[in-house]
Amino acid sequence: MITNKPTVFSGIQPSGILHVGNYLGALTQWVDLQDQSDCIFCVVDYHAITVRQEPAKLGRQILDTVKIYLASGINPAKSVIFQQSDISAHTELAWILNCIARIADLNKMTQFKEKGASKESVSVGLYDYPVLMAADILLYQTDIVPVGEDQVQHVELARTLAQRFNRDYGQVFKIPQAVIKKQGARIMGLDDPAKKMSKSASSPNNYIALTDAPEAAAKKIMRAVTDSGSEIIYEPKKKPAISNLLVTFSLLNGINIHELETRYRNKGYGEFKKDLAQEVKAFLIEFQLKYNSFSDDEVKRILQDGAAKILPVAEQTLKKVKNKLGILILSS
Ligand code: AMP
Ligand code: TRP
């Protein structure tokens, strides 16, 4: 595991729907990093339970999230894929970091406020979620954390906690760096281009799920909100809806945005959306063919192998941390 390549760590919650925003903002970036880095991709089940998950469904969701990773092009021969709860060092380090983090640090985080806004009560876990995320990242001496824009603030907290621990107890942690894509780090909702595409949106017309029926997904594109005027140009401030569709089109088929603007000059929104709908449909058909080709047993083996490979690295970091804190390690 220890090579001179940079270490990459990222994760997604197995909380149901994954959408085109997750794919374009996060997963494609993971795939691109696989060759030049030591990549570790986690299914963060303990993050998922910060809001209630149906016990009868969670196991299925965990396996399906791995299938999404695989269908996106994450190759278990190159990258480690594992389940967060399989390595108890994550929650142990999270506890220790809880004692380093300040309430004022967590009060600055915006995600729990957004996620909690519609709920009567918010779990302590949801509030503390960024500290567990910091533990995920810091356990593996991570250099690079590829994420969508909404997670950058959490990676900043991981940096703060690492620096504070190193300063107060002695050098243990590497200081990680978030990386986001130039295009696609924030794919917007199809029904409201002012908000990011999100699985927790009130309407399924907000997002294209990676498991949506291709024909239904095409219809969602046809129904997507557009801007006033009729020009197909990339101007996120003036034309947020069309700009978002242009980014999606460009990232799905590799044609750059300028070429798309030229191709659709003097053509209407209808024609543009019809073509994008076809792109999305073709993408989903191919994606789902791969997604459905993996068996549950295969996925379970990948998770077991991943955890076995990564355990010594996690244990080594945790041991260093305990030593610095002065905790006696009497067993093993
Ligand atoms: P989540 O589904 O919120 O657990 O997010 C998983 C990953 O996808 C994270 O790296 C997010 O930053 C990224 N992501 C989520 N929503 C979007 C979006 N609308 N656009 C781009 N990236 C996203
Ligand atoms: N909080 C991230 C999200 O909601 C998921 C996550 C958990 C993560 N641990 C991580 C991402 C570590 C990157 C690195 O998307």
Short mmCIF file of C-alpha atoms and ligand atoms in Angstrom, two decimals:
data_model
loop_
_atom_site.label_atom_id
_atom_site.label_comp_id
_atom_site.label_asym_id
_atom_site.label_seq_id
_atom_site.Cartn_x
_atom_site.Cartn_y
_atom_site.Cartn_z
CA MET A 1 0.00 0.00 0.00
CA ILE A 2 2.75 2.46 0.85
CA THR A 3 4.18 3.65 -2.46
CA ASN A 4 5.46 7.04 -3.53
CA LYS A 5 2.21 7.83 -5.33
CA PRO A 6 -0.19 10.26 -3.65
CA THR A 7 -2.95 8.68 -1.57
CA VAL A 8 -6.51 9.48 -2.64
CA PHE A 9 -9.50 8.91 -0.36
CA SER A 10 -13.17 9.55 -0.98
CA GLY A 11 -16.55 8.12 -0.08
CA ILE A 12 -20.25 8.22 -0.81
CA GLN A 13 -23.12 7.41 1.52
CA PRO A 14 -25.22 4.33 0.74
CA SER A 15 -28.39 6.23 1.37
CA GLY A 16 -30.38 5.28 -1.68
CA ILE A 17 -30.35 7.20 -4.87
CA LEU A 18 -27.14 8.21 -6.63
CA HIS A 19 -27.58 10.66 -9.46
CA VAL A 20 -25.84 12.16 -12.45
CA GLY A 21 -24.49 14.93 -10.16
CA ASN A 22 -22.66 12.35 -8.04
CA TYR A 23 -21.35 10.72 -11.20
CA LEU A 24 -20.15 13.88 -12.95
CA GLY A 25 -19.04 15.71 -9.79
CA ALA A 26 -17.33 12.90 -7.92
CA LEU A 27 -17.17 9.45 -9.52
CA THR A 28 -15.63 10.40 -12.89
CA GLN A 29 -12.91 12.24 -10.99
CA TRP A 30 -12.18 9.14 -8.90
CA VAL A 31 -11.81 7.08 -12.06
CA ASP A 32 -9.36 9.58 -13.55
CA LEU A 33 -7.15 9.43 -10.44
CA GLN A 34 -6.87 5.65 -10.34
CA ASP A 35 -3.77 5.27 -12.48
CA GLN A 36 -1.55 7.92 -10.94
CA SER A 37 -2.50 7.44 -7.26
CA ASP A 38 -3.15 4.91 -4.52
CA CYS A 39 -6.91 5.20 -4.33
CA ILE A 40 -9.18 4.21 -1.46
CA PHE A 41 -12.93 4.46 -2.01
CA CYS A 42 -15.20 3.92 0.93
CA VAL A 43 -18.91 3.24 1.27
CA VAL A 44 -19.64 5.42 4.28
CA ASP A 45 -22.45 3.52 5.98
CA TYR A 46 -21.93 5.18 9.37
CA HIS A 47 -22.47 8.54 7.70
CA ALA A 48 -25.69 7.25 6.13
CA ILE A 49 -27.23 6.39 9.51
CA THR A 50 -26.97 10.00 10.70
CA VAL A 51 -30.46 10.14 9.25
CA ARG A 52 -32.75 7.13 9.64
CA GLN A 53 -32.19 4.32 7.13
CA GLU A 54 -34.55 1.37 6.82
CA PRO A 55 -32.70 -1.60 8.37
CA ALA A 56 -34.27 -3.95 5.82
CA LYS A 57 -32.87 -1.88 2.97
CA LEU A 58 -29.46 -0.66 4.15
CA GLY A 59 -27.53 -3.82 3.25
CA ARG A 60 -28.97 -3.71 -0.27
CA GLN A 61 -28.05 -0.01 -0.56
CA ILE A 62 -24.45 -0.73 0.48
CA LEU A 63 -24.04 -3.41 -2.21
CA ASP A 64 -25.74 -1.22 -4.82
CA THR A 65 -23.44 1.70 -4.03
CA VAL A 66 -20.44 -0.51 -4.72
CA LYS A 67 -22.06 -1.58 -7.99
CA ILE A 68 -22.33 2.11 -8.91
CA TYR A 69 -18.60 2.53 -8.17
CA LEU A 70 -17.79 -0.46 -10.37
CA ALA A 71 -20.08 0.59 -13.21
CA SER A 72 -18.48 4.05 -13.13
CA GLY A 73 -15.12 2.46 -13.81
CA ILE A 74 -13.55 2.03 -10.38
CA ASN A 75 -11.37 -1.02 -10.79
CA PRO A 76 -10.85 -3.12 -7.65
CA ALA A 77 -7.54 -4.36 -9.08
CA LYS A 78 -6.26 -0.78 -8.90
CA SER A 79 -8.24 0.79 -6.06
CA VAL A 80 -9.30 -0.35 -2.62
CA ILE A 81 -13.07 -0.42 -2.11
CA PHE A 82 -14.38 -1.06 1.41
CA GLN A 83 -17.20 -0.49 3.85
CA GLN A 84 -16.52 2.11 6.57
CA SER A 85 -18.08 0.10 9.42
CA ASP A 86 -15.72 -2.81 8.68
CA ILE A 87 -12.80 -0.83 10.11
CA SER A 88 -13.55 0.24 13.65
CA ALA A 89 -10.58 2.62 13.68
CA HIS A 90 -12.84 5.12 11.85
CA THR A 91 -15.17 5.57 14.81
CA GLU A 92 -12.31 5.36 17.32
CA LEU A 93 -10.40 8.13 15.60
CA ALA A 94 -13.64 10.11 15.23
CA TRP A 95 -14.04 10.01 19.02
CA ILE A 96 -10.49 11.24 19.55
CA LEU A 97 -10.97 14.00 16.98
CA ASN A 98 -14.20 14.96 18.76
CA CYS A 99 -12.01 15.90 21.66
CA ILE A 100 -9.87 18.10 19.37
CA ALA A 101 -12.77 19.68 17.46
CA ARG A 102 -14.56 22.66 18.95
CA ILE A 103 -18.29 23.29 18.93
CA ALA A 104 -17.47 26.54 17.13
CA ASP A 105 -15.81 24.52 14.31
CA LEU A 106 -18.94 22.44 13.79
CA ASN A 107 -21.28 25.41 14.04
CA LYS A 108 -19.61 26.78 10.91
CA MET A 109 -20.59 23.73 8.83
CA THR A 110 -23.50 24.41 6.53
CA GLN A 111 -24.56 20.91 5.47
CA PHE A 112 -26.15 19.80 8.75
CA LYS A 113 -28.12 23.02 8.83
CA GLU A 114 -29.43 22.38 5.31
CA LYS A 115 -30.10 18.70 5.93
CA GLY A 116 -31.64 19.38 9.30
CA ALA A 117 -33.74 22.34 8.22
CA SER A 118 -36.75 20.26 7.22
CA LYS A 119 -36.56 17.95 10.26
CA GLU A 120 -38.13 18.29 13.66
CA SER A 121 -35.00 17.07 15.36
CA VAL A 122 -31.43 16.56 14.21
CA SER A 123 -29.30 13.67 15.46
CA VAL A 124 -26.03 14.36 17.24
CA GLY A 125 -24.50 12.16 14.56
CA LEU A 126 -25.63 14.50 11.79
CA TYR A 127 -24.05 17.43 13.63
CA ASP A 128 -20.84 15.48 14.23
CA TYR A 129 -20.72 13.99 10.74
CA PRO A 130 -17.79 16.17 9.54
CA VAL A 131 -15.60 14.84 12.37
CA LEU A 132 -16.22 11.25 11.26
CA MET A 133 -15.41 12.36 7.73
CA ALA A 134 -12.14 13.88 9.00
CA ALA A 135 -11.32 10.55 10.66
CA ASP A 136 -11.99 8.70 7.37
CA ILE A 137 -9.57 10.95 5.55
CA LEU A 138 -6.82 11.27 8.18
CA LEU A 139 -6.57 7.55 9.02
CA TYR A 140 -4.96 6.82 5.65
CA GLN A 141 -2.52 9.76 5.53
CA THR A 142 -4.49 11.02 2.55
CA ASP A 143 -3.05 13.61 0.15
CA ILE A 144 -6.05 14.19 -2.11
CA VAL A 145 -9.81 14.10 -1.49
CA PRO A 146 -11.79 14.28 -4.75
CA VAL A 147 -15.32 15.54 -4.00
CA GLY A 148 -18.08 17.78 -5.27
CA GLU A 149 -18.10 21.41 -4.17
CA ASP A 150 -20.46 20.84 -1.24
CA GLN A 151 -17.85 18.76 0.58
CA VAL A 152 -14.96 21.23 0.42
CA GLN A 153 -15.88 22.79 3.75
CA HIS A 154 -15.70 19.38 5.41
CA VAL A 155 -12.24 18.69 3.98
CA GLU A 156 -11.18 22.10 5.35
CA LEU A 157 -12.25 20.90 8.79
CA ALA A 158 -10.17 17.73 8.36
CA ARG A 159 -7.18 19.98 7.60
CA THR A 160 -7.85 22.11 10.66
CA LEU A 161 -8.15 19.10 12.95
CA ALA A 162 -5.00 17.49 11.54
CA GLN A 163 -2.99 20.69 12.00
CA ARG A 164 -4.33 21.18 15.53
CA PHE A 165 -3.51 17.60 16.55
CA ASN A 166 -0.02 17.78 15.04
CA ARG A 167 0.64 21.08 16.81
CA ASP A 168 -0.68 20.02 20.20
CA TYR A 169 0.49 16.40 20.39
CA GLY A 170 3.21 15.96 17.75
CA GLN A 171 3.34 15.12 14.08
CA VAL A 172 1.02 12.27 13.02
CA PHE A 173 -1.26 13.40 10.22
CA LYS A 174 -0.66 14.45 6.66
CA ILE A 175 -2.63 17.55 5.69
CA PRO A 176 -5.13 16.57 2.98
CA GLN A 177 -6.25 18.67 0.06
CA ALA A 178 -9.74 18.74 -1.51
CA VAL A 179 -9.86 18.65 -5.29
CA ILE A 180 -12.94 19.52 -7.28
CA LYS A 181 -13.56 19.38 -11.00
CA LYS A 182 -13.41 22.57 -13.05
CA GLN A 183 -16.72 21.65 -14.66
CA GLY A 184 -19.33 19.53 -12.92
CA ALA A 185 -18.41 20.10 -9.27
CA ARG A 186 -21.93 21.40 -8.78
CA ILE A 187 -24.55 19.98 -11.13
CA MET A 188 -27.80 21.84 -10.56
CA GLY A 189 -31.35 20.54 -10.17
CA LEU A 190 -33.33 20.05 -13.38
CA ASP A 191 -36.40 21.62 -11.81
CA ASP A 192 -34.53 24.46 -10.09
CA PRO A 193 -31.13 25.55 -11.43
CA ALA A 194 -30.55 27.70 -8.34
CA LYS A 195 -30.07 24.59 -6.18
CA LYS A 196 -27.72 21.64 -6.59
CA MET A 197 -29.05 18.35 -7.91
CA SER A 198 -29.86 16.37 -4.79
CA LYS A 199 -31.36 13.01 -3.88
CA SER A 200 -33.24 14.69 -1.06
CA ALA A 201 -35.04 17.07 -3.42
CA SER A 202 -38.79 17.07 -3.00
CA SER A 203 -39.44 16.00 -6.60
CA PRO A 204 -37.75 13.16 -8.55
CA ASN A 205 -37.82 15.56 -11.52
CA ASN A 206 -34.91 17.34 -9.80
CA TYR A 207 -32.42 14.61 -10.63
CA ILE A 208 -31.50 11.84 -13.05
CA ALA A 209 -30.81 8.81 -10.87
CA LEU A 210 -28.16 6.46 -12.24
CA THR A 211 -30.78 3.74 -11.89
CA ASP A 212 -33.64 5.66 -13.56
CA ALA A 213 -35.29 3.88 -16.48
CA PRO A 214 -33.53 5.46 -19.53
CA GLU A 215 -36.81 6.46 -21.18
CA ALA A 216 -38.09 8.12 -17.99
CA ALA A 217 -34.77 9.96 -17.62
CA ALA A 218 -35.08 11.29 -21.18
CA LYS A 219 -38.52 12.64 -20.26
CA LYS A 220 -37.05 14.41 -17.22
CA ILE A 221 -34.62 16.23 -19.52
CA MET A 222 -37.46 17.27 -21.84
CA ARG A 223 -39.30 18.62 -18.79
CA ALA A 224 -36.26 20.43 -17.35
CA VAL A 225 -36.66 24.11 -16.57
CA THR A 226 -35.09 26.50 -19.11
CA ASP A 227 -34.22 30.20 -19.00
CA SER A 228 -35.85 33.16 -20.68
CA GLY A 229 -34.66 33.91 -24.24
CA SER A 230 -33.85 31.21 -26.75
CA GLU A 231 -30.06 31.21 -27.16
CA ILE A 232 -28.03 28.18 -26.18
CA ILE A 233 -25.04 29.77 -24.54
CA TYR A 234 -22.96 29.09 -21.44
CA GLU A 235 -23.60 31.99 -19.07
CA PRO A 236 -24.17 30.54 -15.59
CA LYS A 237 -25.31 33.84 -14.05
CA LYS A 238 -27.76 34.88 -16.77
CA LYS A 239 -28.73 31.44 -18.03
CA PRO A 240 -28.29 29.01 -15.14
CA ALA A 241 -30.61 26.31 -16.50
CA ILE A 242 -29.18 26.11 -20.03
CA SER A 243 -25.63 26.41 -18.69
CA ASN A 244 -26.25 23.45 -16.40
CA LEU A 245 -27.63 21.39 -19.30
CA LEU A 246 -24.63 22.38 -21.45
CA VAL A 247 -22.21 21.22 -18.73
CA THR A 248 -24.09 17.94 -18.40
CA PHE A 249 -24.10 17.41 -22.18
CA SER A 250 -20.41 18.25 -22.46
CA LEU A 251 -19.31 15.97 -19.63
CA LEU A 252 -21.44 13.06 -20.82
CA ASN A 253 -20.18 12.97 -24.37
CA GLY A 254 -16.83 14.77 -24.24
CA ILE A 255 -17.69 17.59 -26.68
CA ASN A 256 -16.55 20.89 -25.22
CA ILE A 257 -19.04 23.59 -24.39
CA HIS A 258 -17.88 26.00 -27.12
CA GLU A 259 -18.44 23.36 -29.78
CA LEU A 260 -21.90 22.71 -28.38
CA GLU A 261 -22.68 26.43 -28.48
CA THR A 262 -21.63 26.50 -32.14
CA ARG A 263 -23.60 23.38 -32.96
CA TYR A 264 -26.80 24.80 -31.46
CA ARG A 265 -26.45 28.39 -32.68
CA ASN A 266 -29.82 29.50 -34.06
CA LYS A 267 -31.47 26.30 -32.87
CA GLY A 268 -34.15 26.20 -30.19
CA TYR A 269 -34.22 24.79 -26.69
CA GLY A 270 -36.47 21.96 -27.90
CA GLU A 271 -33.93 20.54 -30.33
CA PHE A 272 -31.09 20.89 -27.82
CA LYS A 273 -33.04 19.14 -25.11
CA LYS A 274 -34.09 16.36 -27.47
CA ASP A 275 -30.44 15.64 -28.28
CA LEU A 276 -29.40 15.82 -24.63
CA ALA A 277 -32.24 13.47 -23.72
CA GLN A 278 -30.84 10.98 -26.25
CA GLU A 279 -27.33 11.37 -24.76
CA VAL A 280 -28.64 10.73 -21.26
CA LYS A 281 -30.63 7.74 -22.45
CA ALA A 282 -27.63 6.19 -24.23
CA PHE A 283 -25.41 6.85 -21.22
CA LEU A 284 -27.84 5.18 -18.82
CA ILE A 285 -28.36 2.13 -21.04
CA GLU A 286 -24.62 1.50 -21.13
CA PHE A 287 -24.12 2.32 -17.45
CA GLN A 288 -26.91 0.04 -16.30
CA LEU A 289 -25.66 -2.83 -18.43
CA LYS A 290 -22.44 -2.70 -16.40
CA TYR A 291 -24.28 -2.05 -13.13
CA ASN A 292 -26.40 -5.15 -13.57
CA SER A 293 -23.45 -7.34 -14.51
CA PHE A 294 -22.02 -7.59 -10.97
CA SER A 295 -23.29 -10.22 -8.56
CA ASP A 296 -23.82 -9.57 -4.85
CA ASP A 297 -21.26 -12.25 -3.99
CA GLU A 298 -18.66 -10.59 -6.19
CA VAL A 299 -19.32 -7.26 -4.49
CA LYS A 300 -19.11 -8.77 -0.99
CA ARG A 301 -15.74 -10.30 -1.86
CA ILE A 302 -14.47 -6.96 -3.14
CA LEU A 303 -15.49 -5.29 0.14
CA GLN A 304 -13.87 -8.02 2.25
CA ASP A 305 -10.63 -7.88 0.26
CA GLY A 306 -10.62 -4.09 0.46
CA ALA A 307 -11.03 -4.05 4.23
CA ALA A 308 -8.31 -6.68 4.70
CA LYS A 309 -5.89 -4.68 2.57
CA ILE A 310 -6.51 -1.38 4.30
CA LEU A 311 -6.79 -2.49 7.94
CA PRO A 312 -3.04 -2.37 8.74
CA VAL A 313 -2.77 1.24 7.52
CA ALA A 314 -5.71 2.33 9.67
CA GLU A 315 -4.38 0.49 12.72
CA GLN A 316 -0.94 1.99 12.32
CA THR A 317 -2.27 5.55 12.30
CA LEU A 318 -4.57 4.90 15.25
CA LYS A 319 -1.66 3.45 17.24
CA LYS A 320 0.46 6.54 16.53
CA VAL A 321 -2.39 8.76 17.66
CA LYS A 322 -2.89 6.82 20.90
CA ASN A 323 0.84 6.95 21.60
CA LYS A 324 0.93 10.70 21.17
CA LEU A 325 -2.04 11.06 23.54
CA GLY A 326 -0.33 8.94 26.15
CA ILE A 327 -2.89 6.14 26.05
CA LEU A 328 -1.38 2.80 27.08
CA ILE A 329 -1.68 0.10 24.46
CA LEU A 330 -1.61 -3.10 26.49
CA SER A 331 -3.25 -5.58 24.15
CA SER A 332 -1.67 -6.77 20.86
P1 AMP B 1 -23.73 12.59 -1.49
O1 AMP B 1 -24.64 11.88 -2.41
O2 AMP B 1 -24.26 13.89 -1.01
O3 AMP B 1 -23.21 11.68 -0.42
O4 AMP B 1 -22.46 13.01 -2.36
C1 AMP B 1 -21.50 12.11 -2.86
C2 AMP B 1 -20.49 12.86 -3.70
O5 AMP B 1 -21.12 13.46 -4.83
C3 AMP B 1 -19.78 14.01 -2.96
O6 AMP B 1 -18.43 14.08 -3.39
C4 AMP B 1 -20.55 15.20 -3.40
O7 AMP B 1 -19.79 16.39 -3.30
C5 AMP B 1 -20.90 14.87 -4.84
N1 AMP B 1 -22.13 15.55 -5.26
C6 AMP B 1 -23.34 15.46 -4.67
N2 AMP B 1 -24.26 16.20 -5.32
C7 AMP B 1 -23.60 16.80 -6.36
C8 AMP B 1 -23.99 17.70 -7.41
N3 AMP B 1 -25.24 18.12 -7.53
N4 AMP B 1 -23.04 18.09 -8.29
C9 AMP B 1 -21.78 17.65 -8.19
N5 AMP B 1 -21.34 16.81 -7.23
C10 AMP B 1 -22.23 16.37 -6.32
N1 TRP B 2 -19.63 13.50 3.47
C1 TRP B 2 -19.50 12.97 2.16
C2 TRP B 2 -20.78 13.20 1.35
O1 TRP B 2 -21.84 13.36 1.89
C3 TRP B 2 -19.18 11.51 2.18
C4 TRP B 2 -17.89 11.21 2.87
C5 TRP B 2 -17.74 10.62 4.08
C6 TRP B 2 -16.59 11.48 2.37
N2 TRP B 2 -16.40 10.49 4.37
C7 TRP B 2 -15.67 11.01 3.36
C8 TRP B 2 -16.11 12.08 1.20
C9 TRP B 2 -14.31 11.15 3.21
C10 TRP B 2 -14.73 12.22 1.07
C11 TRP B 2 -13.83 11.75 2.06
O2 TRP B 2 -20.73 13.20 0.18
#
